[in-house]
Each structure stands twice: as structure tokens, then as C-alpha cells.
Amino acid sequence: MTIVEQTSTGFDEAAFQQLKAEVTEWVRGRGEEWAEEIERTGQVAPELFQELKANGWLSLAAPTELGGRAVPFSRYLEIMEIVSRSHASIRMLVHVINGTWRAMAPYATPEQIEQVVKPSVAGDTLVAFTLTEATAGTGADIRTTVRREGDTYVMNGEKHLITFGVKADYWLIAARLEGTTGQDGTVAFLMPNSGLPGAEVIDDSDTMGIRGTDHAILRFTDVPVPASALLGAEGQGLEVALGGFLLPSRVSVAMSAVGLAERANELAVEYANKRETFGKQLSSRQAIQFYLAENYADIAAARALVLEAARAYEEDRPDAGTLSSASKMVAVDMLARVTDKALQVHGGQGYWKRNAIERVYRDARAQRFEEGTNEIQKLVVGRAVVTGTAGF
């Protein structure tokens, strides 16, 4: 296993290129075997999780002081691009575990760093990002509430579409103080998923794609949450969720769309090169070449925007948030076009589960709502454009 980390002597480019080669080899070999197993069983086996952990791929992005390998964000996305060519549940594990520390670390107490953040980076503790609700958006209108009673907060409400919400050891959860509105009343907790009275966990994992990743509906009825679970200060709940996690996570999801689109087009090329119609290879047909050319250009353009958004985040530029939303908006629309054309190249064969493009096509739909729908991203970008803060 290649060790890559940012040191005082600089980034080890040779080691990083070796890491990329190792990930690529795994994705094409062992990763495909795991993909077939996940589709067959509908589960991510504990052995797969341990394999990802042993390879060091769950701790790529975090700084060394948290036990990570300190791969710079834009370079980490190159690994995400490769991993995303594999099964969506594998991508989801790498994506989430390499990202949740960003929301936790700046606000965590020393005790929370040792008890939750470092174990999460190490892959020993699983933390689920818990924001979305069925009856509200994913921002200042959240309705899950808490009230302070001495050394305890009492929580009521419901969350849904919570990835890893069933198996997580902790929920990184956003709520609001009873009687408040807007962002100022929001709070965040590192809340243990340990049988708290009044907490109901409903397995909601029967999805179109991303088979094997667990998802939960969480219902809270007068659930006692220890005050020591508070992450940051009262009023910082959305700051933790939106700035700490969602901004870079949107860029990561955008790069996952690039990687999956690359896999879809690769499958289309492979099929077109072996399929014959009327004595000629399908790939020699002009209509098919147009599909593949359009896909190539679409992917390249989206990838360039994603990397620009990553650099803006790294440099803490004022347009980082706008570019984050723009990159996801463009990349997921691109993924829809590319996978549709890739499936069309396969003709009727692509509709059967025995062909990998069928799974890729299903998995591609998830990015459309991960970390906010495109409608939300357009609102963010649109507001930046009309107020002159978009950057150009």
C-alpha cells in the first residue's frame, strides 16, 4: 500500500501516481468482483469495508493530526474520480468517510476529537450526515427541534434519506432550538446511535440504485441527547452542516459524476467495438461515433469545472460556494446525458442486468439529489449572478 501525505518537504507526486495506479487496478479487478457481490446480496459486506480501510482509502483527505494522509482536496478528487467508476456503494463509503471530518473537526471539543473524529478518520467509527427532512428543505427551515433541560437536550422530529443512518455509530445531526426560526436557532450534535429512548430507526434501503448502502428514516420523540454531544455553539448548526460538509461534498459528488460518466462511456466504447451490425462494427457507424464524441466532450468540460471548484475551495476564494453548486449542477446533468447515450449504444442489451451499463444507469440517478437537488444549486448560482458575487 502506497503512503501519500503532505509533508514539510512537499507533496510526493510519485507516490501519489502509484496510489492512483493501485486504486485503478483494484477498481477494475477486485472492485468489479465486489460490485457483483453487492448487486447479488444487496449488502456491503463487512469484509469490503475492512478492505477499503486496510488500503488506506477511507483516510486520504484528513490532516495527519487527525490520523489522515493529508492528500490535498483537488488531488483527492482524482482518487474519487477513479473510485466512482466502481460500484456506487463503494464510492459512497469513500466519499462520506473522507468528508465528514471537515464538518466535525473545526467545532469539536478535544473529547469529541478523540472519541469520534479520529476514530471516524481511521474507519473505526461510522458517522452519518443527518440533515434532510421529509417536510422541510435542507436549510434554515429544518423542523427537528430540541429544548434544553439541564445537562440534556430533548429532541423531537424526523429525518429521512439518511445515508448510513441505520449502521452509523453517530449521527452528525442538525436541529433547531424550540421556538426559533432561521439560521440563528440551529444547532448540531454528534449524537450516538446507541438505542436512545424515543429514537426510532427505520431501514429505508430499498432503492433504485446504490444497492448495498443503507439509508434510514429517523424519528425522535422526546429523545434525551447529552449536552456533551453538542457540536459547536448554539446557532452554528447550519454553519457546521453547510460550510463544513456540503460545500466540499458537492464538489466531490460532482467528481463522482465525472468518474461514473467515464465508466459509462468506456462500457459504450467496449460494446461498440465488439458489436457487429450488417457486417460492420458498431463503432464504425457515424451516429455511434457522434454519441461517443459528445460524451467525451461533455465529460472533459465537466471535469474542468469540478477541478476549478476544488481549487477555489482550497484557496478559500469568495466564489467557492458558487462554483461548488455550479460544478454539481453541470456534472450531474452531464452524467444523465452520458449514461443515456451509453445505454442507447448498447441497444436492447443494455436493459438487461447481466450488463454493467444497466447498473451504471441506475446508479447515475442518485447524484441528482445528493447534497441538494439541481434546483437548489441553480438558486445558489442564480443569486450569486444577480448580486454580482459569482466571480465574473
Coordinates of C-alpha atoms in Angstrom, one line a residue:
M1 CA 0.0 0.0 0.0
T2 CA 1.5 3.3 -1.1
I3 CA 1.5 6.0 1.6
V4 CA 0.9 9.5 0.3
E5 CA 0.8 12.5 2.6
Q6 CA 1.6 16.2 2.6
T7 CA 4.8 16.8 4.5
S8 CA 7.1 19.7 5.2
T9 CA 9.1 18.7 2.1
G10 CA 6.0 18.9 -0.1
F11 CA 3.7 16.5 -1.8
D12 CA 5.1 13.2 -3.0
E13 CA 3.9 13.2 -6.6
A14 CA 5.5 9.8 -7.5
A15 CA 3.8 8.1 -4.5
F16 CA 0.5 9.7 -5.5
Q17 CA 0.7 8.4 -9.0
Q18 CA 1.5 5.0 -7.7
L19 CA -1.6 5.3 -5.4
K20 CA -3.8 6.2 -8.4
A21 CA -2.4 3.2 -10.3
E22 CA -3.2 0.9 -7.3
V23 CA -6.8 2.3 -7.0
T24 CA -7.3 1.9 -10.7
E25 CA -6.1 -1.7 -10.7
W26 CA -8.4 -2.5 -7.7
V27 CA -11.4 -0.9 -9.3
R28 CA -11.0 -2.9 -12.5
G29 CA -10.3 -6.2 -10.7
R30 CA -11.3 -6.7 -7.1
G31 CA -13.8 -3.8 -7.2
E32 CA -15.7 -5.4 -10.0
E33 CA -15.9 -8.6 -8.0
W34 CA -17.3 -6.7 -5.0
A35 CA -19.8 -4.9 -7.3
E36 CA -21.2 -8.2 -8.5
E37 CA -21.4 -9.4 -4.8
I38 CA -23.2 -6.2 -3.7
E39 CA -25.7 -6.5 -6.5
R40 CA -26.3 -10.1 -5.7
T41 CA -26.8 -9.7 -2.0
G42 CA -28.0 -6.1 -1.7
Q43 CA -25.4 -5.6 1.1
V44 CA -21.9 -4.1 1.6
A45 CA -20.1 -6.9 3.3
P46 CA -18.0 -6.0 6.4
E47 CA -15.0 -7.6 4.7
L48 CA -15.3 -4.9 1.9
F49 CA -15.4 -2.1 4.5
Q50 CA -12.3 -3.6 6.1
E51 CA -10.6 -3.9 2.8
L52 CA -11.1 -0.2 2.0
K53 CA -9.9 0.7 5.5
A54 CA -6.8 -1.5 5.2
N55 CA -6.0 0.1 1.8
G56 CA -6.0 3.5 3.5
W57 CA -8.7 4.8 1.2
L58 CA -11.0 6.0 4.0
S59 CA -8.4 8.4 5.4
L60 CA -7.0 10.1 2.3
A61 CA -8.2 13.6 2.8
A62 CA -8.0 14.3 6.5
P63 CA -4.9 16.0 8.0
T64 CA -2.2 14.0 9.7
E65 CA -3.1 15.3 13.1
L66 CA -6.4 13.5 12.8
G67 CA -4.8 10.3 11.5
G68 CA -5.3 11.1 7.8
R69 CA -2.9 11.2 4.9
A70 CA -3.4 14.9 4.1
V71 CA -3.9 14.5 0.4
P72 CA -4.9 18.0 -0.9
F73 CA -8.6 18.3 -1.8
S74 CA -8.1 18.7 -5.6
R75 CA -5.7 15.8 -5.7
Y76 CA -8.0 13.7 -3.5
L77 CA -10.7 14.3 -6.1
E78 CA -8.5 12.5 -8.7
I79 CA -8.9 9.4 -6.5
M80 CA -12.6 10.0 -6.1
E81 CA -12.8 10.1 -9.9
I82 CA -11.3 6.6 -10.1
V83 CA -13.3 5.1 -7.2
S84 CA -16.5 6.4 -8.8
R85 CA -16.0 4.1 -11.8
S86 CA -16.7 1.3 -9.4
H87 CA -19.9 0.3 -7.6
A88 CA -21.9 3.3 -6.2
S89 CA -21.9 1.9 -2.7
I90 CA -18.1 1.7 -2.7
R91 CA -17.9 5.3 -3.9
M92 CA -20.3 6.4 -1.2
L93 CA -18.2 4.9 1.6
V94 CA -15.0 6.6 0.3
H95 CA -16.8 9.9 -0.3
V96 CA -18.6 10.2 3.0
I97 CA -15.8 9.0 5.3
N98 CA -13.3 11.2 3.6
G99 CA -15.6 14.2 4.1
T100 CA -17.5 14.2 7.4
W101 CA -14.4 15.1 9.4
R102 CA -14.5 18.5 7.7
A103 CA -17.8 19.3 9.4
M104 CA -16.7 17.9 12.8
A105 CA -13.1 18.9 13.3
P106 CA -13.4 22.8 13.4
Y107 CA -16.2 22.6 16.0
A108 CA -15.4 19.5 18.1
T109 CA -14.2 19.6 21.6
P110 CA -10.9 17.8 22.4
E111 CA -13.0 14.9 23.8
Q112 CA -15.1 14.7 20.6
I113 CA -11.9 14.7 18.5
E114 CA -10.6 11.7 20.4
Q115 CA -13.9 9.8 20.8
V116 CA -15.5 10.4 17.4
V117 CA -13.4 12.4 14.8
K118 CA -10.2 10.4 14.9
P119 CA -11.9 7.0 15.0
S120 CA -14.1 8.2 12.0
V121 CA -11.0 9.1 10.0
A122 CA -9.4 5.7 10.9
G123 CA -12.5 3.9 9.7
D124 CA -13.3 2.5 13.2
T125 CA -16.4 4.7 13.7
L126 CA -19.1 5.5 11.1
V127 CA -20.7 8.9 11.2
A128 CA -23.9 9.7 9.2
F129 CA -24.6 13.2 8.0
T130 CA -28.1 13.9 9.1
L131 CA -29.8 17.0 7.7
T132 CA -32.6 16.2 5.2
E133 CA -36.2 16.1 6.3
A134 CA -39.4 15.0 4.6
T135 CA -41.4 18.0 5.5
A136 CA -38.8 20.7 5.0
G137 CA -35.8 21.6 2.8
T138 CA -32.2 21.1 3.8
G139 CA -31.5 24.6 5.2
A140 CA -32.8 27.1 7.7
D141 CA -36.3 25.7 7.5
I142 CA -35.5 22.4 9.3
R143 CA -38.2 21.4 11.8
T144 CA -36.5 18.9 14.1
T145 CA -36.3 20.7 17.4
V146 CA -34.5 20.5 20.7
R147 CA -35.1 22.1 24.1
R148 CA -32.5 22.4 26.9
E149 CA -33.3 20.7 30.2
G150 CA -30.2 21.0 32.4
D151 CA -27.4 18.9 31.0
T152 CA -29.7 17.3 28.4
Y153 CA -31.3 18.4 25.1
V154 CA -34.7 16.8 24.3
M155 CA -35.2 16.2 20.6
N156 CA -38.4 15.8 18.6
G157 CA -38.7 15.5 14.8
E158 CA -37.9 13.3 11.8
K159 CA -35.1 12.9 9.3
H160 CA -35.2 10.9 6.1
L161 CA -32.9 9.8 3.2
I162 CA -30.0 9.5 5.8
T163 CA -27.2 7.6 4.2
F164 CA -25.6 5.1 6.6
G165 CA -28.3 6.2 9.1
V166 CA -29.0 2.6 10.1
K167 CA -25.5 1.3 10.7
A168 CA -23.8 4.6 11.8
D169 CA -22.3 4.8 15.3
Y170 CA -23.0 8.5 15.4
W171 CA -25.4 10.9 13.6
L172 CA -24.0 14.3 12.7
I173 CA -27.4 15.9 13.1
A174 CA -28.8 19.4 12.6
A175 CA -31.8 20.6 14.5
R176 CA -33.1 23.9 15.9
L177 CA -33.9 25.3 19.3
E178 CA -37.7 25.2 20.1
G179 CA -39.4 28.4 19.2
T180 CA -36.7 29.7 16.9
T181 CA -36.7 30.4 13.1
G182 CA -34.0 30.9 10.6
Q183 CA -30.3 30.0 10.9
D184 CA -29.6 31.6 14.2
G185 CA -31.6 29.0 16.1
T186 CA -29.9 25.9 14.6
V187 CA -27.7 23.5 16.5
A188 CA -25.6 20.5 15.6
F189 CA -24.9 17.3 17.6
L190 CA -22.7 14.3 17.4
M191 CA -25.5 12.1 18.6
P192 CA -24.8 8.4 19.4
N193 CA -26.9 5.8 17.6
S194 CA -27.0 3.6 20.7
G195 CA -30.6 2.8 21.5
L196 CA -31.5 6.2 22.9
P197 CA -35.1 6.1 24.3
G198 CA -37.5 7.6 21.9
A199 CA -35.3 7.2 18.8
E200 CA -36.8 5.1 16.1
V201 CA -34.5 3.9 13.2
I202 CA -36.4 2.7 10.1
D203 CA -34.4 0.9 7.4
D204 CA -35.3 2.6 4.1
S205 CA -32.6 1.0 1.9
D206 CA -34.7 -0.4 -0.9
T207 CA -33.6 2.0 -3.6
M208 CA -33.3 2.1 -7.4
G209 CA -29.5 2.3 -7.3
I210 CA -26.6 2.5 -4.9
R211 CA -27.7 -1.0 -3.8
G212 CA -25.9 -2.0 -0.6
T213 CA -25.7 1.4 1.0
D214 CA -28.1 1.6 4.0
H215 CA -30.5 4.6 4.3
A216 CA -32.7 5.5 7.2
I217 CA -35.7 7.3 8.3
L218 CA -35.1 8.6 11.8
R219 CA -37.9 9.6 14.2
F220 CA -37.3 11.3 17.5
T221 CA -39.9 11.5 20.3
D222 CA -38.6 13.3 23.4
V223 CA -35.2 11.8 22.9
P224 CA -32.6 12.8 25.5
V225 CA -29.3 14.0 24.0
P226 CA -26.5 14.8 26.4
A227 CA -25.3 18.3 26.2
S228 CA -21.8 17.0 25.7
A229 CA -22.9 15.9 22.2
L230 CA -23.4 19.5 21.1
L231 CA -21.0 20.2 18.2
G232 CA -20.0 23.9 18.1
A233 CA -22.2 26.5 19.8
E234 CA -25.9 27.1 19.7
G235 CA -26.7 29.0 16.5
Q236 CA -23.9 27.3 14.5
G237 CA -25.9 24.3 13.3
L238 CA -26.2 25.2 9.6
E239 CA -22.7 26.6 9.6
V240 CA -21.5 23.1 10.6
A241 CA -23.7 21.4 8.0
L242 CA -23.4 23.7 5.0
G243 CA -20.0 25.2 5.2
G244 CA -18.2 22.3 6.9
F245 CA -19.6 19.5 4.9
L246 CA -21.9 20.4 2.0
L247 CA -19.7 22.9 0.1
P248 CA -16.7 20.5 -0.5
S249 CA -19.1 17.5 -0.6
R250 CA -20.9 19.0 -3.6
V251 CA -17.6 19.2 -5.4
S252 CA -16.9 15.6 -4.5
V253 CA -20.3 14.4 -5.7
A254 CA -19.7 16.4 -8.9
M255 CA -16.4 14.5 -9.4
S256 CA -18.2 11.2 -8.7
A257 CA -20.5 12.1 -11.6
V258 CA -17.4 12.6 -13.8
G259 CA -16.0 9.2 -12.8
L260 CA -19.2 7.3 -13.4
A261 CA -19.7 9.0 -16.7
E262 CA -16.2 7.9 -17.7
R263 CA -17.1 4.3 -16.8
A264 CA -20.4 4.6 -18.8
N265 CA -18.6 5.8 -21.9
E266 CA -15.9 3.2 -21.5
L267 CA -18.6 0.5 -21.5
A268 CA -20.2 2.0 -24.6
V269 CA -16.9 2.0 -26.4
E270 CA -16.2 -1.6 -25.5
Y271 CA -19.6 -2.7 -26.7
A272 CA -19.4 -0.6 -29.9
N273 CA -16.1 -2.2 -30.7
K274 CA -17.3 -5.8 -30.4
R275 CA -20.9 -5.5 -31.7
E276 CA -21.4 -6.0 -35.4
T277 CA -24.5 -4.9 -37.4
F278 CA -24.8 -5.8 -41.1
G279 CA -21.2 -7.0 -41.2
K280 CA -19.7 -3.8 -39.7
Q281 CA -18.5 -2.9 -36.2
L282 CA -21.0 -0.7 -34.4
S283 CA -18.2 1.7 -33.6
S284 CA -17.7 2.5 -37.3
R285 CA -21.2 3.9 -37.6
Q286 CA -21.2 7.7 -37.7
A287 CA -24.2 8.0 -35.4
I288 CA -22.4 6.0 -32.7
Q289 CA -19.2 8.0 -33.1
F290 CA -21.2 11.1 -32.6
Y291 CA -22.7 9.8 -29.3
L292 CA -19.2 8.8 -28.1
A293 CA -17.7 12.2 -29.2
E294 CA -20.4 14.2 -27.4
N295 CA -19.9 12.1 -24.3
Y296 CA -16.1 12.7 -24.4
A297 CA -16.5 16.5 -24.7
D298 CA -19.3 16.6 -22.1
I299 CA -17.1 14.7 -19.6
A300 CA -14.0 16.8 -20.2
A301 CA -15.9 20.1 -19.8
A302 CA -17.5 19.0 -16.5
R303 CA -14.2 17.7 -15.1
A304 CA -12.5 21.0 -15.8
L305 CA -15.2 22.9 -13.9
V306 CA -15.1 20.5 -11.0
L307 CA -11.3 20.9 -10.6
E308 CA -11.8 24.7 -10.8
A309 CA -14.3 24.5 -8.0
A310 CA -11.9 22.3 -5.9
R311 CA -9.1 24.9 -6.3
A312 CA -11.5 27.7 -5.3
Y313 CA -12.3 25.7 -2.1
E314 CA -8.6 25.1 -1.4
E315 CA -7.8 28.8 -1.8
D316 CA -10.8 29.9 0.2
R317 CA -11.9 32.1 -2.6
P318 CA -15.2 34.1 -2.3
D319 CA -16.6 32.3 -5.3
A320 CA -16.0 28.8 -3.9
G321 CA -19.6 28.3 -2.8
T322 CA -21.0 29.4 -6.2
L323 CA -18.5 27.2 -8.1
S324 CA -19.3 24.3 -5.8
S325 CA -23.0 24.5 -6.7
A326 CA -22.2 25.2 -10.4
S327 CA -19.9 22.2 -10.7
K328 CA -22.5 19.8 -9.2
M329 CA -25.3 21.3 -11.4
V330 CA -23.2 20.8 -14.6
A331 CA -21.7 17.5 -13.7
V332 CA -25.0 15.7 -12.8
D333 CA -26.7 17.0 -15.9
M334 CA -23.7 15.7 -17.9
L335 CA -23.9 12.3 -16.2
A336 CA -27.6 12.0 -17.2
R337 CA -26.8 12.7 -20.9
V338 CA -23.7 10.5 -21.0
T339 CA -25.4 7.4 -19.4
D340 CA -28.4 7.8 -21.6
K341 CA -26.3 7.7 -24.7
A342 CA -24.1 4.9 -23.4
L343 CA -27.2 2.8 -22.7
Q344 CA -28.5 3.6 -26.2
V345 CA -25.3 2.4 -27.8
H346 CA -25.9 -0.9 -26.1
G347 CA -29.4 -1.1 -27.6
G348 CA -31.7 -3.7 -26.0
Q349 CA -28.7 -5.5 -24.5
G350 CA -28.2 -2.6 -22.1
Y351 CA -31.6 -3.1 -20.5
W352 CA -30.6 -6.5 -19.0
K353 CA -28.9 -6.7 -15.6
R354 CA -26.2 -9.0 -16.9
N355 CA -24.6 -5.9 -18.5
A356 CA -22.7 -3.4 -16.3
I357 CA -24.3 -0.4 -18.1
E358 CA -27.7 -1.3 -16.5
R359 CA -26.3 -0.8 -13.0
V360 CA -24.4 2.3 -14.0
Y361 CA -27.5 3.8 -15.5
R362 CA -29.5 3.2 -12.2
D363 CA -26.7 4.4 -10.0
A364 CA -26.3 7.6 -12.0
R365 CA -29.7 8.9 -10.9
A366 CA -28.6 9.3 -7.2
Q367 CA -26.3 12.3 -7.8
R368 CA -29.3 14.3 -8.9
F369 CA -30.4 14.7 -5.3
E370 CA -27.2 14.1 -3.3
E371 CA -26.2 17.3 -1.4
G372 CA -29.1 19.2 -2.8
T373 CA -31.1 19.0 -6.0
N374 CA -30.1 20.9 -9.1
E375 CA -33.0 23.2 -8.5
I376 CA -31.3 24.2 -5.2
Q377 CA -27.9 24.6 -6.9
K378 CA -29.5 26.9 -9.6
L379 CA -30.9 29.1 -6.8
V380 CA -27.5 29.4 -5.2
V381 CA -25.8 30.2 -8.5
G382 CA -28.6 32.5 -9.7
R383 CA -28.4 34.6 -6.6
A384 CA -24.7 35.0 -6.9
V385 CA -25.0 36.0 -10.6
V386 CA -27.7 38.7 -10.0
T387 CA -25.9 40.1 -7.0
G388 CA -22.5 40.2 -8.8
T389 CA -20.8 37.8 -6.4
A390 CA -20.4 35.0 -8.9
G391 CA -16.8 35.9 -9.7
F392 CA -17.1 37.1 -13.3

